[in-house]
Amino acid sequence: MYSLKNKVVFITGASSGIGRSCARAFAGTGARLILAARRLQRLEDLAVELKRKPGEDILLLAVDVRDQPAVERAVNGLPVEWAAIDVLVNNAGLSRGLDKLHEGKLDDWEEMIDVNIKGLLYISRAVIPGMVKRGGGHVINIGSIAGHEVYPGGNVYCATKFAVDALSKGMRLDLSGTGLRVSQVSPGMVETEFSLVRFRGDSERAGKVYQGLTPLSPDDIADAVVYCATRPSHVNISEMIVMPTDQASATLVHRK
Ligand code: NDP
Ligand code: 8X3
């Protein structure tokens, strides 16, 4: 098994859901954590929960992944003892709305494309060159079943996750021979703030998404992410598609 003890793990979108669960799971491996999100207070609360001291064994970054200069400043400005990132978990992402394409809101499209595709690219562009220089590192992208199958109303969100799938494959090709690993973990339905964000705070509508079925928990996905990161260094898990037992495909869900 690949030991993560004292390795530097950088997680985007660590203030909630899958990213927060990844932070907890990686903390259990003895890794040092760089946690990024816009909501700094949430990250500070998480550092307290994990009993870690910001700056010492955990580093918190308030950054909007859509802001390329800010991303570059944050990564290039890391203190020297934090600069050698071993594992990057590209998790920050969101969906907005479930409108038919011809009725879609342009702002929703822009936000999903800016965060899910461009944000992932900005972070990757800032972090991966250092890994290449050091001859090692692991990029783990959070894709989705929505990156393999399109569902009604999913249009642009699905397109962004298809793009993440293409970027994961592209990274693996371009990084061949560098010693870096690239994995993608693609979940089905996970109960997080995802649907609340998609429906802009409408908790009744968000709750209905998971009604009558047992969704995945964000800890289930963190478990898969840590599994990828702890394989021996000659093993690259290209992709894990993780579905709830109650969900057979993007469109077929069993509800009691
Ligand atoms: P949550 O809404 O619970 O978490 C999303 C995270 O992304 C938050 O920490 C949020 O932090 C961060 N984020 C959003 N926008 C930005 C931004 N502009 N800059 C920086 N960080 C941002 O959702 P999930 O945990 O479910 O989602 C995590 C990932 O998992 C996403 O990529 C999503 O597409 C993917 N996914 C989710 C599934 C699900 O069913 N939940 C299934 C398949 C994939 P903050 O707001 O503080 O900036
Ligand atoms: C999130 C999974 O099916 O709600 O990526 O789009 S789904």
PDB file of C-alpha atoms and ligand atoms in Angstrom:
ATOM      1  CA  MET A   1       0.000   0.000   0.000  1.00  0.00           C
ATOM      2  CA  TYR A   2       1.169   3.549  -0.735  1.00  0.00           C
ATOM      3  CA  SER A   3       1.553   5.423   2.548  1.00  0.00           C
ATOM      4  CA  LEU A   4       0.153   8.931   2.699  1.00  0.00           C
ATOM      5  CA  LYS A   5       1.829   9.719   6.012  1.00  0.00           C
ATOM      6  CA  ASN A   6       3.041  13.340   5.832  1.00  0.00           C
ATOM      7  CA  LYS A   7       2.178  13.540   2.115  1.00  0.00           C
ATOM      8  CA  VAL A   8       0.543  16.781   0.992  1.00  0.00           C
ATOM      9  CA  VAL A   9      -3.043  16.315  -0.220  1.00  0.00           C
ATOM     10  CA  PHE A  10      -4.796  19.286  -1.852  1.00  0.00           C
ATOM     11  CA  ILE A  11      -8.597  19.073  -1.951  1.00  0.00           C
ATOM     12  CA  THR A  12     -10.837  21.596  -3.707  1.00  0.00           C
ATOM     13  CA  GLY A  13     -14.425  22.055  -2.556  1.00  0.00           C
ATOM     14  CA  ALA A  14     -13.514  20.853   0.939  1.00  0.00           C
ATOM     15  CA  SER A  15     -16.171  22.948   2.696  1.00  0.00           C
ATOM     16  CA  SER A  16     -19.011  20.511   2.036  1.00  0.00           C
ATOM     17  CA  GLY A  17     -20.121  17.090   0.871  1.00  0.00           C
ATOM     18  CA  ILE A  18     -17.619  14.851  -0.911  1.00  0.00           C
ATOM     19  CA  GLY A  19     -14.688  17.255  -0.464  1.00  0.00           C
ATOM     20  CA  ARG A  20     -15.268  17.539   3.286  1.00  0.00           C
ATOM     21  CA  SER A  21     -15.535  13.747   3.602  1.00  0.00           C
ATOM     22  CA  CYS A  22     -12.296  13.405   1.613  1.00  0.00           C
ATOM     23  CA  ALA A  23     -10.598  15.796   4.057  1.00  0.00           C
ATOM     24  CA  ARG A  24     -11.737  13.650   6.993  1.00  0.00           C
ATOM     25  CA  ALA A  25     -10.674  10.415   5.282  1.00  0.00           C
ATOM     26  CA  PHE A  26      -7.247  11.720   4.232  1.00  0.00           C
ATOM     27  CA  ALA A  27      -6.741  13.132   7.745  1.00  0.00           C
ATOM     28  CA  GLY A  28      -7.051   9.534   8.952  1.00  0.00           C
ATOM     29  CA  THR A  29      -4.115   8.499   6.744  1.00  0.00           C
ATOM     30  CA  GLY A  30      -1.728  10.967   8.395  1.00  0.00           C
ATOM     31  CA  ALA A  31      -1.541  13.168   5.305  1.00  0.00           C
ATOM     32  CA  ARG A  32      -1.045  16.936   5.556  1.00  0.00           C
ATOM     33  CA  LEU A  33      -4.032  18.735   4.119  1.00  0.00           C
ATOM     34  CA  ILE A  34      -4.468  21.782   1.934  1.00  0.00           C
ATOM     35  CA  LEU A  35      -8.186  22.532   1.873  1.00  0.00           C
ATOM     36  CA  ALA A  36      -9.685  24.995  -0.583  1.00  0.00           C
ATOM     37  CA  ALA A  37     -13.162  26.497  -0.977  1.00  0.00           C
ATOM     38  CA  ARG A  38     -14.792  29.910  -0.914  1.00  0.00           C
ATOM     39  CA  ARG A  39     -16.362  29.492   2.546  1.00  0.00           C
ATOM     40  CA  LEU A  40     -13.330  29.874   4.798  1.00  0.00           C
ATOM     41  CA  GLN A  41     -15.337  29.614   8.043  1.00  0.00           C
ATOM     42  CA  ARG A  42     -16.458  26.113   7.044  1.00  0.00           C
ATOM     43  CA  LEU A  43     -12.829  25.128   6.460  1.00  0.00           C
ATOM     44  CA  GLU A  44     -11.840  26.600   9.820  1.00  0.00           C
ATOM     45  CA  ASP A  45     -14.580  24.580  11.549  1.00  0.00           C
ATOM     46  CA  LEU A  46     -13.316  21.461   9.786  1.00  0.00           C
ATOM     47  CA  ALA A  47      -9.738  22.134  10.923  1.00  0.00           C
ATOM     48  CA  VAL A  48     -11.020  22.356  14.516  1.00  0.00           C
ATOM     49  CA  GLU A  49     -12.992  19.124  14.108  1.00  0.00           C
ATOM     50  CA  LEU A  50      -9.881  17.383  12.756  1.00  0.00           C
ATOM     51  CA  LYS A  51      -7.840  18.819  15.667  1.00  0.00           C
ATOM     52  CA  ARG A  52      -5.338  20.380  13.295  1.00  0.00           C
ATOM     53  CA  LYS A  53      -3.607  23.711  13.537  1.00  0.00           C
ATOM     54  CA  PRO A  54      -3.915  25.904  10.421  1.00  0.00           C
ATOM     55  CA  GLY A  55      -0.464  26.567   8.983  1.00  0.00           C
ATOM     56  CA  GLU A  56       1.081  23.665  10.884  1.00  0.00           C
ATOM     57  CA  ASP A  57      -0.554  20.462   9.739  1.00  0.00           C
ATOM     58  CA  ILE A  58      -3.410  21.896   7.710  1.00  0.00           C
ATOM     59  CA  LEU A  59      -3.505  24.830   5.306  1.00  0.00           C
ATOM     60  CA  LEU A  60      -6.743  26.593   4.407  1.00  0.00           C
ATOM     61  CA  LEU A  61      -7.206  28.479   1.160  1.00  0.00           C
ATOM     62  CA  ALA A  62     -10.178  30.749   0.526  1.00  0.00           C
ATOM     63  CA  VAL A  63     -10.258  30.638  -3.240  1.00  0.00           C
ATOM     64  CA  ASP A  64     -12.841  30.748  -5.989  1.00  0.00           C
ATOM     65  CA  VAL A  65     -11.656  28.270  -8.621  1.00  0.00           C
ATOM     66  CA  ARG A  66     -13.172  30.485 -11.352  1.00  0.00           C
ATOM     67  CA  ASP A  67     -10.637  33.206 -10.550  1.00  0.00           C
ATOM     68  CA  GLN A  68      -7.553  32.082 -12.492  1.00  0.00           C
ATOM     69  CA  PRO A  69      -5.131  34.741 -11.173  1.00  0.00           C
ATOM     70  CA  ALA A  70      -6.260  33.979  -7.594  1.00  0.00           C
ATOM     71  CA  VAL A  71      -5.762  30.246  -8.161  1.00  0.00           C
ATOM     72  CA  GLU A  72      -2.288  30.844  -9.552  1.00  0.00           C
ATOM     73  CA  ARG A  73      -1.403  33.199  -6.653  1.00  0.00           C
ATOM     74  CA  ALA A  74      -2.681  30.711  -4.075  1.00  0.00           C
ATOM     75  CA  VAL A  75      -0.726  27.761  -5.493  1.00  0.00           C
ATOM     76  CA  ASN A  76       2.467  29.677  -6.312  1.00  0.00           C
ATOM     77  CA  GLY A  77       2.327  31.403  -2.930  1.00  0.00           C
ATOM     78  CA  LEU A  78       2.269  28.210  -0.889  1.00  0.00           C
ATOM     79  CA  PRO A  79       4.904  28.163   1.873  1.00  0.00           C
ATOM     80  CA  VAL A  80       7.851  26.036   0.801  1.00  0.00           C
ATOM     81  CA  GLU A  81       6.985  23.215   3.222  1.00  0.00           C
ATOM     82  CA  TRP A  82       3.553  22.922   1.565  1.00  0.00           C
ATOM     83  CA  ALA A  83       4.538  23.448  -2.056  1.00  0.00           C
ATOM     84  CA  ALA A  84       5.297  19.833  -2.986  1.00  0.00           C
ATOM     85  CA  ILE A  85       1.740  18.602  -3.507  1.00  0.00           C
ATOM     86  CA  ASP A  86       1.516  14.804  -3.719  1.00  0.00           C
ATOM     87  CA  VAL A  87      -2.206  14.308  -4.315  1.00  0.00           C
ATOM     88  CA  LEU A  88      -4.652  16.721  -5.941  1.00  0.00           C
ATOM     89  CA  VAL A  89      -8.360  15.999  -5.547  1.00  0.00           C
ATOM     90  CA  ASN A  90     -10.236  18.089  -8.108  1.00  0.00           C
ATOM     91  CA  ASN A  91     -13.637  17.998  -6.457  1.00  0.00           C
ATOM     92  CA  ALA A  92     -15.103  21.540  -6.489  1.00  0.00           C
ATOM     93  CA  GLY A  93     -18.176  21.536  -8.677  1.00  0.00           C
ATOM     94  CA  LEU A  94     -21.873  22.175  -8.872  1.00  0.00           C
ATOM     95  CA  SER A  95     -25.047  21.925 -10.892  1.00  0.00           C
ATOM     96  CA  ARG A  96     -27.578  24.684 -11.426  1.00  0.00           C
ATOM     97  CA  GLY A  97     -31.148  23.962 -12.452  1.00  0.00           C
ATOM     98  CA  LEU A  98     -32.705  21.102 -14.352  1.00  0.00           C
ATOM     99  CA  ASP A  99     -34.197  23.104 -17.212  1.00  0.00           C
ATOM    100  CA  LYS A 100     -34.666  21.847 -20.731  1.00  0.00           C
ATOM    101  CA  LEU A 101     -31.808  23.080 -22.886  1.00  0.00           C
ATOM    102  CA  HIS A 102     -33.958  25.511 -24.887  1.00  0.00           C
ATOM    103  CA  GLU A 103     -35.270  27.028 -21.655  1.00  0.00           C
ATOM    104  CA  GLY A 104     -31.913  27.079 -19.828  1.00  0.00           C
ATOM    105  CA  LYS A 105     -30.569  30.101 -17.976  1.00  0.00           C
ATOM    106  CA  LEU A 106     -27.346  31.472 -19.404  1.00  0.00           C
ATOM    107  CA  ASP A 107     -25.990  32.359 -15.956  1.00  0.00           C
ATOM    108  CA  ASP A 108     -26.479  28.756 -14.821  1.00  0.00           C
ATOM    109  CA  TRP A 109     -24.572  27.501 -17.868  1.00  0.00           C
ATOM    110  CA  GLU A 110     -21.742  29.970 -17.349  1.00  0.00           C
ATOM    111  CA  GLU A 111     -21.361  29.024 -13.678  1.00  0.00           C
ATOM    112  CA  MET A 112     -21.303  25.262 -14.304  1.00  0.00           C
ATOM    113  CA  ILE A 113     -18.824  25.596 -17.159  1.00  0.00           C
ATOM    114  CA  ASP A 114     -16.648  28.058 -15.219  1.00  0.00           C
ATOM    115  CA  VAL A 115     -16.459  25.942 -12.052  1.00  0.00           C
ATOM    116  CA  ASN A 116     -16.628  22.359 -13.300  1.00  0.00           C
ATOM    117  CA  ILE A 117     -14.423  22.690 -16.384  1.00  0.00           C
ATOM    118  CA  LYS A 118     -12.427  25.900 -16.249  1.00  0.00           C
ATOM    119  CA  GLY A 119     -11.892  25.805 -12.473  1.00  0.00           C
ATOM    120  CA  LEU A 120     -10.596  22.246 -12.680  1.00  0.00           C
ATOM    121  CA  LEU A 121      -8.280  23.312 -15.491  1.00  0.00           C
ATOM    122  CA  TYR A 122      -6.954  26.359 -13.616  1.00  0.00           C
ATOM    123  CA  ILE A 123      -6.165  24.312 -10.504  1.00  0.00           C
ATOM    124  CA  SER A 124      -4.605  21.514 -12.558  1.00  0.00           C
ATOM    125  CA  ARG A 125      -2.491  23.923 -14.605  1.00  0.00           C
ATOM    126  CA  ALA A 126      -1.149  25.477 -11.402  1.00  0.00           C
ATOM    127  CA  VAL A 127      -0.457  22.218  -9.518  1.00  0.00           C
ATOM    128  CA  ILE A 128       0.600  19.609 -12.084  1.00  0.00           C
ATOM    129  CA  PRO A 129       3.847  21.241 -13.366  1.00  0.00           C
ATOM    130  CA  GLY A 130       5.377  20.903  -9.883  1.00  0.00           C
ATOM    131  CA  MET A 131       4.405  17.234  -9.781  1.00  0.00           C
ATOM    132  CA  VAL A 132       5.997  16.690 -13.197  1.00  0.00           C
ATOM    133  CA  LYS A 133       9.199  18.413 -12.027  1.00  0.00           C
ATOM    134  CA  ARG A 134       9.307  16.187  -8.939  1.00  0.00           C
ATOM    135  CA  GLY A 135       8.550  13.078 -11.024  1.00  0.00           C
ATOM    136  CA  GLY A 136       5.515  11.993  -9.016  1.00  0.00           C
ATOM    137  CA  GLY A 137       2.039  12.863  -7.899  1.00  0.00           C
ATOM    138  CA  HIS A 138      -1.553  11.791  -8.226  1.00  0.00           C
ATOM    139  CA  VAL A 139      -4.466  13.733  -9.687  1.00  0.00           C
ATOM    140  CA  ILE A 140      -7.905  12.455  -8.731  1.00  0.00           C
ATOM    141  CA  ASN A 141     -10.783  14.090 -10.566  1.00  0.00           C
ATOM    142  CA  ILE A 142     -14.343  13.791  -9.324  1.00  0.00           C
ATOM    143  CA  GLY A 143     -16.404  12.988 -12.397  1.00  0.00           C
ATOM    144  CA  SER A 144     -19.948  11.643 -12.328  1.00  0.00           C
ATOM    145  CA  ILE A 145     -22.296   9.090 -13.817  1.00  0.00           C
ATOM    146  CA  ALA A 146     -23.514  12.304 -15.518  1.00  0.00           C
ATOM    147  CA  GLY A 147     -20.177  12.257 -17.368  1.00  0.00           C
ATOM    148  CA  HIS A 148     -21.141   8.960 -18.974  1.00  0.00           C
ATOM    149  CA  GLU A 149     -24.896   9.239 -19.454  1.00  0.00           C
ATOM    150  CA  VAL A 150     -27.125  12.228 -20.147  1.00  0.00           C
ATOM    151  CA  TYR A 151     -30.461  12.548 -18.357  1.00  0.00           C
ATOM    152  CA  PRO A 152     -33.403  14.860 -19.137  1.00  0.00           C
ATOM    153  CA  GLY A 153     -32.638  18.392 -17.965  1.00  0.00           C
ATOM    154  CA  GLY A 154     -29.020  17.416 -17.258  1.00  0.00           C
ATOM    155  CA  ASN A 155     -27.783  18.876 -20.567  1.00  0.00           C
ATOM    156  CA  VAL A 156     -25.084  21.403 -19.585  1.00  0.00           C
ATOM    157  CA  TYR A 157     -24.199  19.823 -16.216  1.00  0.00           C
ATOM    158  CA  CYS A 158     -23.744  16.484 -18.000  1.00  0.00           C
ATOM    159  CA  ALA A 159     -21.661  18.216 -20.683  1.00  0.00           C
ATOM    160  CA  THR A 160     -19.331  19.586 -17.996  1.00  0.00           C
ATOM    161  CA  LYS A 161     -18.913  16.117 -16.503  1.00  0.00           C
ATOM    162  CA  PHE A 162     -18.317  14.591 -19.957  1.00  0.00           C
ATOM    163  CA  ALA A 163     -15.617  17.267 -20.232  1.00  0.00           C
ATOM    164  CA  VAL A 164     -14.121  16.176 -16.898  1.00  0.00           C
ATOM    165  CA  ASP A 165     -14.028  12.616 -18.256  1.00  0.00           C
ATOM    166  CA  ALA A 166     -12.222  13.825 -21.393  1.00  0.00           C
ATOM    167  CA  LEU A 167      -9.796  15.872 -19.300  1.00  0.00           C
ATOM    168  CA  SER A 168      -9.038  12.898 -17.030  1.00  0.00           C
ATOM    169  CA  LYS A 169      -8.244  10.806 -20.105  1.00  0.00           C
ATOM    170  CA  GLY A 170      -6.270  13.653 -21.685  1.00  0.00           C
ATOM    171  CA  MET A 171      -4.214  14.139 -18.522  1.00  0.00           C
ATOM    172  CA  ARG A 172      -3.409  10.425 -18.406  1.00  0.00           C
ATOM    173  CA  LEU A 173      -2.164  10.528 -22.005  1.00  0.00           C
ATOM    174  CA  ASP A 174      -0.178  13.734 -21.627  1.00  0.00           C
ATOM    175  CA  LEU A 175       1.382  12.650 -18.321  1.00  0.00           C
ATOM    176  CA  SER A 176       2.403   9.233 -19.589  1.00  0.00           C
ATOM    177  CA  GLY A 177       6.064   8.640 -18.733  1.00  0.00           C
ATOM    178  CA  THR A 178       6.198  11.287 -16.001  1.00  0.00           C
ATOM    179  CA  GLY A 179       5.443   8.942 -13.117  1.00  0.00           C
ATOM    180  CA  LEU A 180       2.212  10.778 -12.311  1.00  0.00           C
ATOM    181  CA  ARG A 181      -1.064   8.955 -11.800  1.00  0.00           C
ATOM    182  CA  VAL A 182      -4.490  10.185 -12.917  1.00  0.00           C
ATOM    183  CA  SER A 183      -7.705   8.716 -11.560  1.00  0.00           C
ATOM    184  CA  GLN A 184     -11.349   9.616 -11.869  1.00  0.00           C
ATOM    185  CA  VAL A 185     -14.002   8.750  -9.318  1.00  0.00           C
ATOM    186  CA  SER A 186     -17.480   9.006 -10.821  1.00  0.00           C
ATOM    187  CA  PRO A 187     -20.380   8.782  -8.398  1.00  0.00           C
ATOM    188  CA  GLY A 188     -24.077   8.310  -8.920  1.00  0.00           C
ATOM    189  CA  MET A 189     -26.433  10.019  -6.458  1.00  0.00           C
ATOM    190  CA  VAL A 190     -24.675  11.213  -3.305  1.00  0.00           C
ATOM    191  CA  GLU A 191     -26.629  13.041  -0.613  1.00  0.00           C
ATOM    192  CA  THR A 192     -24.744  16.298  -0.059  1.00  0.00           C
ATOM    193  CA  GLU A 193     -25.624  19.960  -0.614  1.00  0.00           C
ATOM    194  CA  PHE A 194     -25.483  19.227  -4.360  1.00  0.00           C
ATOM    195  CA  SER A 195     -29.276  19.230  -4.934  1.00  0.00           C
ATOM    196  CA  LEU A 196     -29.798  22.164  -2.562  1.00  0.00           C
ATOM    197  CA  VAL A 197     -27.321  24.143  -4.683  1.00  0.00           C
ATOM    198  CA  ARG A 198     -28.888  22.865  -7.924  1.00  0.00           C
ATOM    199  CA  PHE A 199     -32.327  24.077  -6.773  1.00  0.00           C
ATOM    200  CA  ARG A 200     -30.999  27.277  -5.169  1.00  0.00           C
ATOM    201  CA  GLY A 201     -31.936  26.478  -1.585  1.00  0.00           C
ATOM    202  CA  ASP A 202     -35.306  24.795  -2.266  1.00  0.00           C
ATOM    203  CA  SER A 203     -34.906  22.085   0.375  1.00  0.00           C
ATOM    204  CA  GLU A 204     -38.254  20.438  -0.387  1.00  0.00           C
ATOM    205  CA  ARG A 205     -37.296  19.884  -4.026  1.00  0.00           C
ATOM    206  CA  ALA A 206     -33.766  18.839  -3.064  1.00  0.00           C
ATOM    207  CA  GLY A 207     -35.096  16.323  -0.538  1.00  0.00           C
ATOM    208  CA  LYS A 208     -37.323  14.696  -3.162  1.00  0.00           C
ATOM    209  CA  VAL A 209     -34.261  13.715  -5.201  1.00  0.00           C
ATOM    210  CA  TYR A 210     -33.343  11.143  -2.524  1.00  0.00           C
ATOM    211  CA  GLN A 211     -36.859  10.166  -1.435  1.00  0.00           C
ATOM    212  CA  GLY A 212     -37.560   6.423  -1.233  1.00  0.00           C
ATOM    213  CA  LEU A 213     -34.014   5.317  -2.038  1.00  0.00           C
ATOM    214  CA  THR A 214     -30.745   4.946  -0.189  1.00  0.00           C
ATOM    215  CA  PRO A 215     -28.273   7.329  -1.836  1.00  0.00           C
ATOM    216  CA  LEU A 216     -24.520   7.159  -1.431  1.00  0.00           C
ATOM    217  CA  SER A 217     -23.040   9.137   1.420  1.00  0.00           C
ATOM    218  CA  PRO A 218     -20.087  11.451   0.752  1.00  0.00           C
ATOM    219  CA  ASP A 219     -18.028   9.119   2.973  1.00  0.00           C
ATOM    220  CA  ASP A 220     -18.623   6.308   0.443  1.00  0.00           C
ATOM    221  CA  ILE A 221     -16.941   8.428  -2.214  1.00  0.00           C
ATOM    222  CA  ALA A 222     -14.117   9.544   0.074  1.00  0.00           C
ATOM    223  CA  ASP A 223     -13.460   5.859   0.710  1.00  0.00           C
ATOM    224  CA  ALA A 224     -13.096   5.284  -3.056  1.00  0.00           C
ATOM    225  CA  VAL A 225     -10.827   8.329  -3.439  1.00  0.00           C
ATOM    226  CA  VAL A 226      -8.525   7.182  -0.625  1.00  0.00           C
ATOM    227  CA  TYR A 227      -8.505   3.675  -2.132  1.00  0.00           C
ATOM    228  CA  CYS A 228      -7.193   5.130  -5.427  1.00  0.00           C
ATOM    229  CA  ALA A 229      -4.572   7.217  -3.599  1.00  0.00           C
ATOM    230  CA  THR A 230      -3.240   4.348  -1.489  1.00  0.00           C
ATOM    231  CA  ARG A 231      -2.545   1.783  -4.230  1.00  0.00           C
ATOM    232  CA  PRO A 232       1.123   0.946  -4.748  1.00  0.00           C
ATOM    233  CA  SER A 233       2.773   3.534  -6.992  1.00  0.00           C
ATOM    234  CA  HIS A 234       2.866   1.206 -10.033  1.00  0.00           C
ATOM    235  CA  VAL A 235      -0.950   0.854  -9.881  1.00  0.00           C
ATOM    236  CA  ASN A 236      -3.165   3.502 -11.462  1.00  0.00           C
ATOM    237  CA  ILE A 237      -6.906   3.174 -10.940  1.00  0.00           C
ATOM    238  CA  SER A 238      -8.150   4.887 -14.091  1.00  0.00           C
ATOM    239  CA  GLU A 239     -11.734   5.179 -12.972  1.00  0.00           C
ATOM    240  CA  MET A 240     -14.168   4.049 -10.340  1.00  0.00           C
ATOM    241  CA  ILE A 241     -17.882   4.409 -11.097  1.00  0.00           C
ATOM    242  CA  VAL A 242     -19.673   4.183  -7.767  1.00  0.00           C
ATOM    243  CA  MET A 243     -23.453   3.885  -7.732  1.00  0.00           C
ATOM    244  CA  PRO A 244     -26.078   3.438  -5.019  1.00  0.00           C
ATOM    245  CA  THR A 245     -27.540  -0.069  -5.150  1.00  0.00           C
ATOM    246  CA  ASP A 246     -30.889   1.644  -5.762  1.00  0.00           C
ATOM    247  CA  GLN A 247     -29.584   3.419  -8.892  1.00  0.00           C
ATOM    248  CA  ALA A 248     -28.970   1.269 -11.980  1.00  0.00           C
ATOM    249  CA  SER A 249     -28.212   4.139 -14.368  1.00  0.00           C
ATOM    250  CA  ALA A 250     -28.458   7.910 -14.573  1.00  0.00           C
ATOM    251  CA  THR A 251     -32.159   7.524 -15.338  1.00  0.00           C
ATOM    252  CA  LEU A 252     -33.207   4.282 -13.604  1.00  0.00           C
ATOM    253  CA  VAL A 253     -33.678   4.625  -9.876  1.00  0.00           C
ATOM    254  CA  HIS A 254     -35.548   2.212  -7.622  1.00  0.00           C
ATOM    255  CA  ARG A 255     -37.732   4.002  -5.074  1.00  0.00           C
ATOM    256  CA  LYS A 256     -39.679   2.208  -2.367  1.00  0.00           C
TER     257      LYS A 256
HETATM  258  P1  NDP B   1     -21.571  20.152  -2.351  1.00  0.00           P
HETATM  259  O1  NDP B   1     -22.449  21.243  -2.839  1.00  0.00           O
HETATM  260  O2  NDP B   1     -21.883  19.543  -1.036  1.00  0.00           O
HETATM  261  O3  NDP B   1     -20.041  20.639  -2.369  1.00  0.00           O
HETATM  262  C1  NDP B   1     -19.529  21.369  -3.444  1.00  0.00           C
HETATM  263  C2  NDP B   1     -18.190  21.969  -3.077  1.00  0.00           C
HETATM  264  O4  NDP B   1     -17.681  22.672  -4.215  1.00  0.00           O
HETATM  265  C3  NDP B   1     -18.278  22.935  -1.928  1.00  0.00           C
HETATM  266  O5  NDP B   1     -17.237  22.700  -1.022  1.00  0.00           O
HETATM  267  C4  NDP B   1     -18.105  24.292  -2.591  1.00  0.00           C
HETATM  268  O6  NDP B   1     -17.395  25.188  -1.720  1.00  0.00           O
HETATM  269  C5  NDP B   1     -17.229  23.949  -3.793  1.00  0.00           C
HETATM  270  N1  NDP B   1     -17.368  24.964  -4.834  1.00  0.00           N
HETATM  271  C6  NDP B   1     -18.468  25.260  -5.566  1.00  0.00           C
HETATM  272  N2  NDP B   1     -18.223  26.317  -6.344  1.00  0.00           N
HETATM  273  C7  NDP B   1     -16.941  26.712  -6.098  1.00  0.00           C
HETATM  274  C8  NDP B   1     -16.114  27.747  -6.587  1.00  0.00           C
HETATM  275  N3  NDP B   1     -16.561  28.633  -7.489  1.00  0.00           N
HETATM  276  N4  NDP B   1     -14.852  27.837  -6.111  1.00  0.00           N
HETATM  277  C9  NDP B   1     -14.398  26.972  -5.190  1.00  0.00           C
HETATM  278  N5  NDP B   1     -15.122  25.969  -4.694  1.00  0.00           N
HETATM  279  C10 NDP B   1     -16.393  25.847  -5.140  1.00  0.00           C
HETATM  280  O7  NDP B   1     -21.624  19.043  -3.506  1.00  0.00           O
HETATM  281  P2  NDP B   1     -20.891  17.614  -3.668  1.00  0.00           P
HETATM  282  O8  NDP B   1     -20.002  17.347  -2.550  1.00  0.00           O
HETATM  283  O9  NDP B   1     -21.942  16.651  -3.997  1.00  0.00           O
HETATM  284  O10 NDP B   1     -20.064  17.892  -5.000  1.00  0.00           O
HETATM  285  C11 NDP B   1     -18.674  17.691  -5.108  1.00  0.00           C
HETATM  286  C12 NDP B   1     -18.341  17.183  -6.498  1.00  0.00           C
HETATM  287  O11 NDP B   1     -18.971  15.916  -6.696  1.00  0.00           O
HETATM  288  C13 NDP B   1     -18.825  18.058  -7.643  1.00  0.00           C
HETATM  289  O12 NDP B   1     -17.808  18.112  -8.630  1.00  0.00           O
HETATM  290  C14 NDP B   1     -20.049  17.329  -8.178  1.00  0.00           C
HETATM  291  O13 NDP B   1     -20.265  17.596  -9.539  1.00  0.00           O
HETATM  292  C15 NDP B   1     -19.601  15.898  -7.956  1.00  0.00           C
HETATM  293  N6  NDP B   1     -20.660  14.902  -7.929  1.00  0.00           N
HETATM  294  C16 NDP B   1     -21.680  14.979  -7.010  1.00  0.00           C
HETATM  295  C17 NDP B   1     -22.661  14.001  -6.991  1.00  0.00           C
HETATM  296  C18 NDP B   1     -23.823  14.062  -6.068  1.00  0.00           C
HETATM  297  O14 NDP B   1     -24.827  13.366  -6.316  1.00  0.00           O
HETATM  298  N7  NDP B   1     -23.764  14.838  -4.980  1.00  0.00           N
HETATM  299  C19 NDP B   1     -22.602  12.858  -7.908  1.00  0.00           C
HETATM  300  C20 NDP B   1     -21.509  12.891  -8.844  1.00  0.00           C
HETATM  301  C21 NDP B   1     -20.574  13.867  -8.814  1.00  0.00           C
HETATM  302  P3  NDP B   1     -17.765  26.726  -1.482  1.00  0.00           P
HETATM  303  O15 NDP B   1     -19.217  26.910  -1.815  1.00  0.00           O
HETATM  304  O16 NDP B   1     -17.431  26.959  -0.037  1.00  0.00           O
HETATM  305  O17 NDP B   1     -16.854  27.459  -2.405  1.00  0.00           O
HETATM  306  C1  8X3 B   2     -24.341  14.202  -9.885  1.00  0.00           C
HETATM  307  C2  8X3 B   2     -25.078  12.956 -10.171  1.00  0.00           C
HETATM  308  O1  8X3 B   2     -27.057  12.051 -11.465  1.00  0.00           O
HETATM  309  O2  8X3 B   2     -27.453  13.898  -9.942  1.00  0.00           O
HETATM  310  O3  8X3 B   2     -23.253  14.326 -10.752  1.00  0.00           O
HETATM  311  O4  8X3 B   2     -26.292  14.257 -11.997  1.00  0.00           O
HETATM  312  S1  8X3 B   2     -26.535  13.323 -10.929  1.00  0.00           S
END
